[in-house]
Structures are given as C-alpha cells and as structure tokens.
PDB file of N, CA and C in Angstrom:
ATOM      1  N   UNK A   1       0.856  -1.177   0.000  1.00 86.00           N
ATOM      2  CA  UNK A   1       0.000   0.000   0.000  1.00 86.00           C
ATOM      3  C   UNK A   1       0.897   1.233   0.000  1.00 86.00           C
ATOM      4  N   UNK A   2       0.460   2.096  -0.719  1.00 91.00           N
ATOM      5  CA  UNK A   2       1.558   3.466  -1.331  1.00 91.00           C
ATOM      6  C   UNK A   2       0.946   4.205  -0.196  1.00 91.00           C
ATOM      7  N   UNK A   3       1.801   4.780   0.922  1.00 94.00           N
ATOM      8  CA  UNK A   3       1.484   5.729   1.804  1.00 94.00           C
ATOM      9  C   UNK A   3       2.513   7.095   1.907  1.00 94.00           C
ATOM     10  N   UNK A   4       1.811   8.198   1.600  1.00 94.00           N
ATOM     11  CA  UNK A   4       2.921   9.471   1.846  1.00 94.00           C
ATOM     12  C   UNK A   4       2.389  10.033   2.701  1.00 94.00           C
ATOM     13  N   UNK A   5       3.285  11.108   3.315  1.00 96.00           N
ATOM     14  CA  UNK A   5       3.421  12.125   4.349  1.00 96.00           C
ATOM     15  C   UNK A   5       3.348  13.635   3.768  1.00 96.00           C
ATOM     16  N   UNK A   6       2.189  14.177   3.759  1.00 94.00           N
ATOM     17  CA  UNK A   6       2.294  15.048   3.229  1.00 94.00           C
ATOM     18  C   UNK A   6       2.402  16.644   4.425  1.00 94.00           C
ATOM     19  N   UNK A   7       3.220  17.488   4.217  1.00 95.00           N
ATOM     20  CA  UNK A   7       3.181  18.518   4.940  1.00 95.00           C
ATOM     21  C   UNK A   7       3.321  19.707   4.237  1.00 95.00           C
ATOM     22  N   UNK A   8       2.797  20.963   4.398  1.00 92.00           N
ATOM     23  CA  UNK A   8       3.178  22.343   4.647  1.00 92.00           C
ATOM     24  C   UNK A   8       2.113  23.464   4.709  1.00 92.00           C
ATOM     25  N   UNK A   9       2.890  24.638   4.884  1.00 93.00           N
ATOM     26  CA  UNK A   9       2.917  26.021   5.453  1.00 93.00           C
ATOM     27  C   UNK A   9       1.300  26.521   4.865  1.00 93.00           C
ATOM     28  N   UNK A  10       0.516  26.421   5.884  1.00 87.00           N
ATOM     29  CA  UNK A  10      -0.773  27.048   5.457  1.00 87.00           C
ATOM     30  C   UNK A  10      -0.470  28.329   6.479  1.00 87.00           C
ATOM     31  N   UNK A  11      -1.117  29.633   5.950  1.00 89.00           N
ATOM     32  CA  UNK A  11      -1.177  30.911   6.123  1.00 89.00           C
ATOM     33  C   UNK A  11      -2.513  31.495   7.307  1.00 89.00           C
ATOM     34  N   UNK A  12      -3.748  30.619   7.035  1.00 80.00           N
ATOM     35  CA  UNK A  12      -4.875  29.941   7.381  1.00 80.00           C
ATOM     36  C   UNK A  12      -4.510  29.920   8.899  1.00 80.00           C
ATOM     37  N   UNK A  13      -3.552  29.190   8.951  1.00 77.00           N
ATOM     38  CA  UNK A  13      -3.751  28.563  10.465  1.00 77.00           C
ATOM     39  C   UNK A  13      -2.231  29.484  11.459  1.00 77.00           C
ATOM     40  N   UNK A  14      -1.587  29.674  10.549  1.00 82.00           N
ATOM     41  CA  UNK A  14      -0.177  30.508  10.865  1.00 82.00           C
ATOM     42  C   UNK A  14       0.808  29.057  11.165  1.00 82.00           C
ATOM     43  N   UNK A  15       0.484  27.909  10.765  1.00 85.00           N
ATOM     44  CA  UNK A  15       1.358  26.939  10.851  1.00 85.00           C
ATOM     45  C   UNK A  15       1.717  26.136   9.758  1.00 85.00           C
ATOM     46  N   UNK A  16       2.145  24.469  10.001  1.00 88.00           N
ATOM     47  CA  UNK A  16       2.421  23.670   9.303  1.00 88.00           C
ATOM     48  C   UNK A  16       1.254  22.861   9.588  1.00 88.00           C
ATOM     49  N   UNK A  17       0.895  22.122   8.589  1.00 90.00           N
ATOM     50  CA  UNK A  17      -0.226  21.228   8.768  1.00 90.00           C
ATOM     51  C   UNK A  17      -0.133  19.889   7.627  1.00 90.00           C
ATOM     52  N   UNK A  18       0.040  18.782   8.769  1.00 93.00           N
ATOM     53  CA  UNK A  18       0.077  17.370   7.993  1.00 93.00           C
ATOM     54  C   UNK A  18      -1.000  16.539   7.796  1.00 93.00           C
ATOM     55  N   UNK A  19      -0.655  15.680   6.484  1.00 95.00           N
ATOM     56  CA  UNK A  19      -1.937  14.581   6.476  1.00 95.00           C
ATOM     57  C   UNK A  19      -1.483  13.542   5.798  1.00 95.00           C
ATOM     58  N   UNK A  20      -1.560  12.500   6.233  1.00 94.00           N
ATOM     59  CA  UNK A  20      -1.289  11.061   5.592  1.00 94.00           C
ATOM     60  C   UNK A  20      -2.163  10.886   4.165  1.00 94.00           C
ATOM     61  N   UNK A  21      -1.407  10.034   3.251  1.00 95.00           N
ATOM     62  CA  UNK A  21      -2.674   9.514   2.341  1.00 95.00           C
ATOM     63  C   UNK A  21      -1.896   8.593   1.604  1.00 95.00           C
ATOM     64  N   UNK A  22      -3.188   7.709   1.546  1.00 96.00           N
ATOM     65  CA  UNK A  22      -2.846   6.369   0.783  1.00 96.00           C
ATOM     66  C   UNK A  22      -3.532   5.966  -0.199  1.00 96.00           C
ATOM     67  N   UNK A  23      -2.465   5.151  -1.307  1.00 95.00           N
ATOM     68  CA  UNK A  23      -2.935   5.169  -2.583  1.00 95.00           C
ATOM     69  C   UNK A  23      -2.581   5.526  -3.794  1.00 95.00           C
ATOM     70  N   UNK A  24      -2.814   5.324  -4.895  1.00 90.00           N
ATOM     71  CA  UNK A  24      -2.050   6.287  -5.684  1.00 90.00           C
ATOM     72  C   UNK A  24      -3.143   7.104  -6.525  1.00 90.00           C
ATOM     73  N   UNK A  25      -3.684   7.959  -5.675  1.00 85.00           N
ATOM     74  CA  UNK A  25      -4.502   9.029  -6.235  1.00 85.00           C
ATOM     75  C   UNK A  25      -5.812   8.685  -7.106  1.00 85.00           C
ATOM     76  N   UNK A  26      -6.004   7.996  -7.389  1.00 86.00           N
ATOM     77  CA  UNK A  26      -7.283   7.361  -8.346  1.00 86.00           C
ATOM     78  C   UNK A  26      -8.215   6.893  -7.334  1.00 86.00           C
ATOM     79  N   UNK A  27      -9.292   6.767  -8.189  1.00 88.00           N
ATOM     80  CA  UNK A  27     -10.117   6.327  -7.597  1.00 88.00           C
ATOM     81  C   UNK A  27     -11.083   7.200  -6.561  1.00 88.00           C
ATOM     82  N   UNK A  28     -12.467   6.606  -5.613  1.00 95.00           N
ATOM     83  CA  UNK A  28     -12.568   7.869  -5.285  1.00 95.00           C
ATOM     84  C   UNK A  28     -12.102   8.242  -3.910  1.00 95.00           C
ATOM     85  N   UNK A  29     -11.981   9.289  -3.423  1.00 95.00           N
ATOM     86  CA  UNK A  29     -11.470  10.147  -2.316  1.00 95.00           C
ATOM     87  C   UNK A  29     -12.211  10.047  -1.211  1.00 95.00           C
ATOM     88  N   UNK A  30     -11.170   8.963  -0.249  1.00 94.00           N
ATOM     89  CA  UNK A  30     -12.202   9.051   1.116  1.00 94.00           C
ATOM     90  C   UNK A  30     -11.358   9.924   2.468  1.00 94.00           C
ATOM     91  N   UNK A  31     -11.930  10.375   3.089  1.00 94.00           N
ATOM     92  CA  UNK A  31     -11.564  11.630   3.559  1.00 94.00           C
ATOM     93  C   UNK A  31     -11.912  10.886   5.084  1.00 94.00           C
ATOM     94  N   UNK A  32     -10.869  10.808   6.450  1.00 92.00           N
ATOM     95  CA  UNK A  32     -10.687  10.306   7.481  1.00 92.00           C
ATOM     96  C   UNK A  32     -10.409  10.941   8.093  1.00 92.00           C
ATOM     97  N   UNK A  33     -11.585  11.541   9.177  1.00 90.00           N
ATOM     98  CA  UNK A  33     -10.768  13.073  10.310  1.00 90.00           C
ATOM     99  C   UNK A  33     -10.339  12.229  11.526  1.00 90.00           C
ATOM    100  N   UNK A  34      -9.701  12.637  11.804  1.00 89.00           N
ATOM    101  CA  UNK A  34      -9.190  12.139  13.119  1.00 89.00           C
ATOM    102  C   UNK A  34     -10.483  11.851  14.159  1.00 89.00           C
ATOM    103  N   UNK A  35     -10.962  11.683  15.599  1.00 84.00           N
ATOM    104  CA  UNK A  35     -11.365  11.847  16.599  1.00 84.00           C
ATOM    105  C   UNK A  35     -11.113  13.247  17.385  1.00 84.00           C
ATOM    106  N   UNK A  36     -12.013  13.911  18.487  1.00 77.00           N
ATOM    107  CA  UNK A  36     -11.766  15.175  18.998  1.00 77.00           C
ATOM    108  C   UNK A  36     -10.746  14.882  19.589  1.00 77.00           C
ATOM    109  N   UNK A  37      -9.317  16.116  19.338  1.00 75.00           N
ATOM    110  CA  UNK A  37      -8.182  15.897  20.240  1.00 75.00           C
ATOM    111  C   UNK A  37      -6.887  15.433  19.527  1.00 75.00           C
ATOM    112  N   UNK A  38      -7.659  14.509  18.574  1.00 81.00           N
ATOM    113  CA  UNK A  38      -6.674  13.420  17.932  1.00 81.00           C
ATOM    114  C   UNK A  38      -5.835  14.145  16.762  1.00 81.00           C
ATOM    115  N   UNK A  39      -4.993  13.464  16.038  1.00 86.00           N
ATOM    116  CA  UNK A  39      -3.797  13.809  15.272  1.00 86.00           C
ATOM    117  C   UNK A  39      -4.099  13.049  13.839  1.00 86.00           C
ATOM    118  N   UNK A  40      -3.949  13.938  13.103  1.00 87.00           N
ATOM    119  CA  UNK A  40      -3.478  12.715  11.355  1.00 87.00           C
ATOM    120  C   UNK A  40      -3.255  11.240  11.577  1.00 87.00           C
ATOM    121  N   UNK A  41      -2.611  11.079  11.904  1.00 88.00           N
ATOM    122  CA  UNK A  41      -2.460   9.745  12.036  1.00 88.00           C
ATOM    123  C   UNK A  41      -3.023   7.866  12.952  1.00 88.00           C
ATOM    124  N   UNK A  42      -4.322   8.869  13.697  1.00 92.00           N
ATOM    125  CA  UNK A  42      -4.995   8.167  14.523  1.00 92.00           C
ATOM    126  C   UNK A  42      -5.338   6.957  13.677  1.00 92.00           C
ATOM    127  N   UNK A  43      -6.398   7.227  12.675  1.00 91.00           N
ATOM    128  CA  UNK A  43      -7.087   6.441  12.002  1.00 91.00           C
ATOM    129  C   UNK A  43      -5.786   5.246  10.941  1.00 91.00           C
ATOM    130  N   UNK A  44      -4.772   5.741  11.087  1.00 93.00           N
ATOM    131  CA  UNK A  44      -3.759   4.041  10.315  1.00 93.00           C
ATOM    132  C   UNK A  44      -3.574   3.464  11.708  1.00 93.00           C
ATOM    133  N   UNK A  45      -2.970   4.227  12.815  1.00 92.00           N
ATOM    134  CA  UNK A  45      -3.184   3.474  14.564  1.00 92.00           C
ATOM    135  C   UNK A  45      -3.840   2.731  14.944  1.00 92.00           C
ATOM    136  N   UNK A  46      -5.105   2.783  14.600  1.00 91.00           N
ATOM    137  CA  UNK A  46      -6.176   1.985  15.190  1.00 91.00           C
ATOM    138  C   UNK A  46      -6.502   1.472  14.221  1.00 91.00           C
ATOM    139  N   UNK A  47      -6.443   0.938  12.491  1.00 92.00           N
ATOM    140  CA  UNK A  47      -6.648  -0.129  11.929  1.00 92.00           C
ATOM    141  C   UNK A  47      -7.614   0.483  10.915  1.00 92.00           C
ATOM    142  N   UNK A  48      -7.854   1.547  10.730  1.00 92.00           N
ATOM    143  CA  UNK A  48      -9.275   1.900  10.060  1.00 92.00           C
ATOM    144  C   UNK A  48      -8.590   1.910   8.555  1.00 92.00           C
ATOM    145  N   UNK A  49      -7.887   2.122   8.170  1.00 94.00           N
ATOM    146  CA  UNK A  49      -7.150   2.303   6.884  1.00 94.00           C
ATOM    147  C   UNK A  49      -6.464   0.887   6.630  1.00 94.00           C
ATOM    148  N   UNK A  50      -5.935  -0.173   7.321  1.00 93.00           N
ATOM    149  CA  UNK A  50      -5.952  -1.128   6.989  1.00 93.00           C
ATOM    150  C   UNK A  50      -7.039  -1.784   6.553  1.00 93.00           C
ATOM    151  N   UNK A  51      -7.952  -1.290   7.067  1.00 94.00           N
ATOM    152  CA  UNK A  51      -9.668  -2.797   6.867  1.00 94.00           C
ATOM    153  C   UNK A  51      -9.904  -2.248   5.758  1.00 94.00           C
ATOM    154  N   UNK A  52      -9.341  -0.959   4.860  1.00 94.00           N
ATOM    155  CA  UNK A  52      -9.981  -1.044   3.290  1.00 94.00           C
ATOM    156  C   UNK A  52      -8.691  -0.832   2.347  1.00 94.00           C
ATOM    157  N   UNK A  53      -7.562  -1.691   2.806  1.00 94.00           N
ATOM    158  CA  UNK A  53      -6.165  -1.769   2.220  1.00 94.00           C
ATOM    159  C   UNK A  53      -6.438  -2.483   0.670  1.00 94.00           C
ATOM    160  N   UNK A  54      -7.298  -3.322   0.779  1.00 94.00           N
ATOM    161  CA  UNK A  54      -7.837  -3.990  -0.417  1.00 94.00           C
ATOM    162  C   UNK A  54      -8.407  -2.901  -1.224  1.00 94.00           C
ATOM    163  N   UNK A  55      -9.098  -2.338  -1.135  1.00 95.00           N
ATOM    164  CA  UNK A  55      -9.839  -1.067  -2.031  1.00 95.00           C
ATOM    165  C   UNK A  55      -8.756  -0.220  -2.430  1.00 95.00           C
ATOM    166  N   UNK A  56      -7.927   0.559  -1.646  1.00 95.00           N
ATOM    167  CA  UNK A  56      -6.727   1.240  -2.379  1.00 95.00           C
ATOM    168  C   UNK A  56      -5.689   0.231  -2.868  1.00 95.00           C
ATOM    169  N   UNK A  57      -5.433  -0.945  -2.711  1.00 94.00           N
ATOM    170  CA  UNK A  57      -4.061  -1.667  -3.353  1.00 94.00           C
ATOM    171  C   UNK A  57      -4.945  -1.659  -4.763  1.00 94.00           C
ATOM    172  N   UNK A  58      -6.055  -1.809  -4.903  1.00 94.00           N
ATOM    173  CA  UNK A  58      -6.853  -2.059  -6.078  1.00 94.00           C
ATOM    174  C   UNK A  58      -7.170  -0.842  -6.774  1.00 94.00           C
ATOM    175  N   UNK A  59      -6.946   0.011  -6.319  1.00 94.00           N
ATOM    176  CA  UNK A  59      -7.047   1.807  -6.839  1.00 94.00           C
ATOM    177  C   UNK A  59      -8.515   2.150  -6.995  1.00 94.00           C
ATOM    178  N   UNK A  60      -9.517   1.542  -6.116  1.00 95.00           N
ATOM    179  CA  UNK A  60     -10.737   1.734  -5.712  1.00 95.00           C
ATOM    180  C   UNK A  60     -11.151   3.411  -4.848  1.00 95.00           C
ATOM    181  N   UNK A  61      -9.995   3.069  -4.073  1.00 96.00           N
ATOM    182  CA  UNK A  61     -10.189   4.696  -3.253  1.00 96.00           C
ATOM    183  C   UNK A  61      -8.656   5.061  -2.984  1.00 96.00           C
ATOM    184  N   UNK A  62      -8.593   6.278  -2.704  1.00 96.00           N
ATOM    185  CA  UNK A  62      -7.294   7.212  -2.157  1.00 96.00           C
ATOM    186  C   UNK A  62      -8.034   7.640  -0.922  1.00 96.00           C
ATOM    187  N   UNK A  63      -7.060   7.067   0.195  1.00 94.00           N
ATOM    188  CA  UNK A  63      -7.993   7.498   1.456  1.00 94.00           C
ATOM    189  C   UNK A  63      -6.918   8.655   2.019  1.00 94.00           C
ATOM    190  N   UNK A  64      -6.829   9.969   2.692  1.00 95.00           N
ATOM    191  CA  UNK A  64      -6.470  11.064   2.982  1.00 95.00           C
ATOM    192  C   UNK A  64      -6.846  11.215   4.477  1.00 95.00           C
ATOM    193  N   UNK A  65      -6.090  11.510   5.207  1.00 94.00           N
ATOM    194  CA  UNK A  65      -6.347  11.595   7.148  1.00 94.00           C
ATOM    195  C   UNK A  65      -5.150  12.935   6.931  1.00 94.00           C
ATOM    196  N   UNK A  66      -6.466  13.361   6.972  1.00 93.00           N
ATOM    197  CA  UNK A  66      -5.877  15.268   7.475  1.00 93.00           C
ATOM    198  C   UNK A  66      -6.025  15.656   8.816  1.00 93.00           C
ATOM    199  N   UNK A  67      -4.943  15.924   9.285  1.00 89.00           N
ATOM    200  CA  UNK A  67      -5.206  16.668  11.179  1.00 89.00           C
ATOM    201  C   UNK A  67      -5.682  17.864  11.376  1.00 89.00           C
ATOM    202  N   UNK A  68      -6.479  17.273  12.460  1.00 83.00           N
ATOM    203  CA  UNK A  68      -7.144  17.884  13.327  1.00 83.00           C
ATOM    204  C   UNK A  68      -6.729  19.340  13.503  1.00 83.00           C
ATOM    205  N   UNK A  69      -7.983  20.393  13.551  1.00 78.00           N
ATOM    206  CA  UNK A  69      -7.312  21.652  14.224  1.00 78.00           C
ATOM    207  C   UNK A  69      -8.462  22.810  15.309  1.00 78.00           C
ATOM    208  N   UNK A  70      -8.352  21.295  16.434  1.00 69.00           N
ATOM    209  CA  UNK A  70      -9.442  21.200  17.058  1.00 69.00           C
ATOM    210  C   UNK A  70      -8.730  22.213  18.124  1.00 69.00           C
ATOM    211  N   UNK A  71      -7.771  22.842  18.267  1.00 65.00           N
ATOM    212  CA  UNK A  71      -7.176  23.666  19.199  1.00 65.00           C
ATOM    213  C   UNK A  71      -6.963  24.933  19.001  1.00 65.00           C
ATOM    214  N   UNK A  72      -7.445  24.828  17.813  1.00 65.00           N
ATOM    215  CA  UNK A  72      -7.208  26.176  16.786  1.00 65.00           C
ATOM    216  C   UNK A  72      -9.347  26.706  16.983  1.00 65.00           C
ATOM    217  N   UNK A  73      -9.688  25.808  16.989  1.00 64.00           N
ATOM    218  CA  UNK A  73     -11.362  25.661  16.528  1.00 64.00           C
ATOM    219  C   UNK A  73     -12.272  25.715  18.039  1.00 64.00           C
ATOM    220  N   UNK A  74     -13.048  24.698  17.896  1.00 62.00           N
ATOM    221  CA  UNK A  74     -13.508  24.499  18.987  1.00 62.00           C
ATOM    222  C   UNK A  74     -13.308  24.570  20.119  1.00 62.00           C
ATOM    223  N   UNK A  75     -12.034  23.328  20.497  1.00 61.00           N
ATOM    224  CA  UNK A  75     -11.440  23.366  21.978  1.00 61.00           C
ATOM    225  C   UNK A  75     -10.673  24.255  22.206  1.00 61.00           C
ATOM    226  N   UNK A  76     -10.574  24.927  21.320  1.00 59.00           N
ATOM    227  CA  UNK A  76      -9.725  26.190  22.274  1.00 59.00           C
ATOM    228  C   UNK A  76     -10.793  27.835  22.796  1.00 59.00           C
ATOM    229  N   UNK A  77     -10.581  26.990  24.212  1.00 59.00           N
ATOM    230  CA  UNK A  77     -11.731  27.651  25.125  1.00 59.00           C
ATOM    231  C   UNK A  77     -10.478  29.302  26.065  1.00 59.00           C
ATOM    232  N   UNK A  78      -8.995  28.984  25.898  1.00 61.00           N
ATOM    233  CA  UNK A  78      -8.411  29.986  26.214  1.00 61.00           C
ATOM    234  C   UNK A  78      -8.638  31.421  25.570  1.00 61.00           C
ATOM    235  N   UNK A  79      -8.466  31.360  23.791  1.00 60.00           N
ATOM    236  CA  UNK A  79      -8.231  32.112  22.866  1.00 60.00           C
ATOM    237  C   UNK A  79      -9.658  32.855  22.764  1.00 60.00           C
ATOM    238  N   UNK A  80     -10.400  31.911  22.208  1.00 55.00           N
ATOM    239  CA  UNK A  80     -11.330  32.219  21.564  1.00 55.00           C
ATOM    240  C   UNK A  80     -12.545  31.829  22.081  1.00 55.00           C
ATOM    241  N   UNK A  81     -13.584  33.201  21.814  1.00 59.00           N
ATOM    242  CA  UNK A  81     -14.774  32.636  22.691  1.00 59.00           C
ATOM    243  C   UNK A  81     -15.776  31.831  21.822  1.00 59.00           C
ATOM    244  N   UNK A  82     -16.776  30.907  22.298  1.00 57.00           N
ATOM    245  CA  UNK A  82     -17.111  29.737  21.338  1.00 57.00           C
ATOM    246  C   UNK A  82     -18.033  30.484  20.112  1.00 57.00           C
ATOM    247  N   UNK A  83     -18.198  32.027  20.253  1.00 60.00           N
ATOM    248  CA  UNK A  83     -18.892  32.606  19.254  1.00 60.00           C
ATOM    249  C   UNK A  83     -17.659  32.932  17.823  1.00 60.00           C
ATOM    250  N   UNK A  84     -16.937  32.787  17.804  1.00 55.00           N
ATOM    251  CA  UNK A  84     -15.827  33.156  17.260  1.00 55.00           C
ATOM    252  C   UNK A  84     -15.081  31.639  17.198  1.00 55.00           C
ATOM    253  N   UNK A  85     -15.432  30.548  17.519  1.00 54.00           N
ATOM    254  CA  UNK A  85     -14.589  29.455  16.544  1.00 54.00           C
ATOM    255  C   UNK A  85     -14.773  29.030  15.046  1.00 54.00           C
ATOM    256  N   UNK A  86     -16.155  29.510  14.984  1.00 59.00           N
ATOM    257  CA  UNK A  86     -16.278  29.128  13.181  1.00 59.00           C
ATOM    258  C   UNK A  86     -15.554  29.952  12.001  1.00 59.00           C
ATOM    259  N   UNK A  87     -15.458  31.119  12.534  1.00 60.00           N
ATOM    260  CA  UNK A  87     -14.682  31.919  11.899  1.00 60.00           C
ATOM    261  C   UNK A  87     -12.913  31.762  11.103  1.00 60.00           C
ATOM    262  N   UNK A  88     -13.141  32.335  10.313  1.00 58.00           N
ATOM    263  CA  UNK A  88     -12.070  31.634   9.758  1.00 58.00           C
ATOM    264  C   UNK A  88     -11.226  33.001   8.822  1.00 58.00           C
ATOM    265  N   UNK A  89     -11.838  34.384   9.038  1.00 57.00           N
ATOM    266  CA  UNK A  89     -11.169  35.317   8.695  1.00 57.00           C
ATOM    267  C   UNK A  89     -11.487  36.391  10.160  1.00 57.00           C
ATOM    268  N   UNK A  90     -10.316  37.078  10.202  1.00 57.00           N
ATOM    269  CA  UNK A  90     -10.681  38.268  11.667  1.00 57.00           C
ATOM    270  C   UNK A  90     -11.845  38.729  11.477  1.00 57.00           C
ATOM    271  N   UNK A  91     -12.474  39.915  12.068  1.00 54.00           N
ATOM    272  CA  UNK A  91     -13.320  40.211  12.437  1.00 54.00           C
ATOM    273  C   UNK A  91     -13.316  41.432  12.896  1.00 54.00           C
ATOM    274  N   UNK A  92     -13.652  42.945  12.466  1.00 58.00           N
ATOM    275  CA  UNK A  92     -13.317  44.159  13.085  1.00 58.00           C
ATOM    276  C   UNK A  92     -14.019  44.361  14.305  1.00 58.00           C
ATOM    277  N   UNK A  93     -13.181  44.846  15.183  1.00 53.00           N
ATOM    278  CA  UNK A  93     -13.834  45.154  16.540  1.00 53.00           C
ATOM    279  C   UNK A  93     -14.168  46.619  16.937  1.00 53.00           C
TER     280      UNK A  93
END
C-alpha cells in the first residue's frame, strides 16, 4: 500500500499542517478526520485504513487523514470565545 506524508505552510492557520494519504490518487477520495483531540495519524493506529487496504491496493479509493485543528477551533476555550470558533477570517472590533 503506497502511503505518503504530506506537509506544509498554510497561512490559514499561521502553521504547518500534515496529512497522511494512501494510494495512488485514483479512484474515489475518502476523507478520514481524526477523533476530537486526535492527530493525522490516529485512524492508520487503530486499523481503520488497513480494513480497506484492499480497495486502495486495487485503486478503488485514495484514502487522505488530514489533522485535526481542534485547538485552533472548537477546543480552544483559552483564545477564543465559542462565538468566534467558526470563523475563519478576523473580524473588526
């Protein structure tokens, strides 16, 4: 099974941001978010991307586990108040 590491510089978030994906691009696009909390890479950890290893070795699907930016979003109860997590451009005050 063809697995890469994909990373970089989104502007969006003011960071780096990774996501696994497996496959070689064909086929259709299944899209694997992590769990609340969790990281890119939860879902190959716990087996979920193995149980459809058959579908991508076969170029059925390209499955993609993009991380989480649940600290940036939601759970971040320090920064931002929960009226202001959906937001995704500033906001004049």
């Amino acid at each position: 099974m063809n697995e890469r590491y994909i990373k970089w510089y989104t502007p969006w978030l003011s960071r780096g941001f990774e996501m696994l994906a497996f496959g070689n691009g064909g086929g259709l696009p299944l899209i694997l978010f992590p769990t609340s909390g969790a990281r890119y890479y939860e879902n190959k950890d716990f087996g979920l991307v193995g149980s459809v290893a058959g579908y991508i070795d076969s170029g059925k699907v390209t499955v993609y586990c993009p991380d989480a930016i649940d600290r940036e979003s939601l759970y971040n109860n320090r920064f931002i108040r929960p009226i202001g997590c959906g937001r995704t451009t500033p906001t004049k005050t």
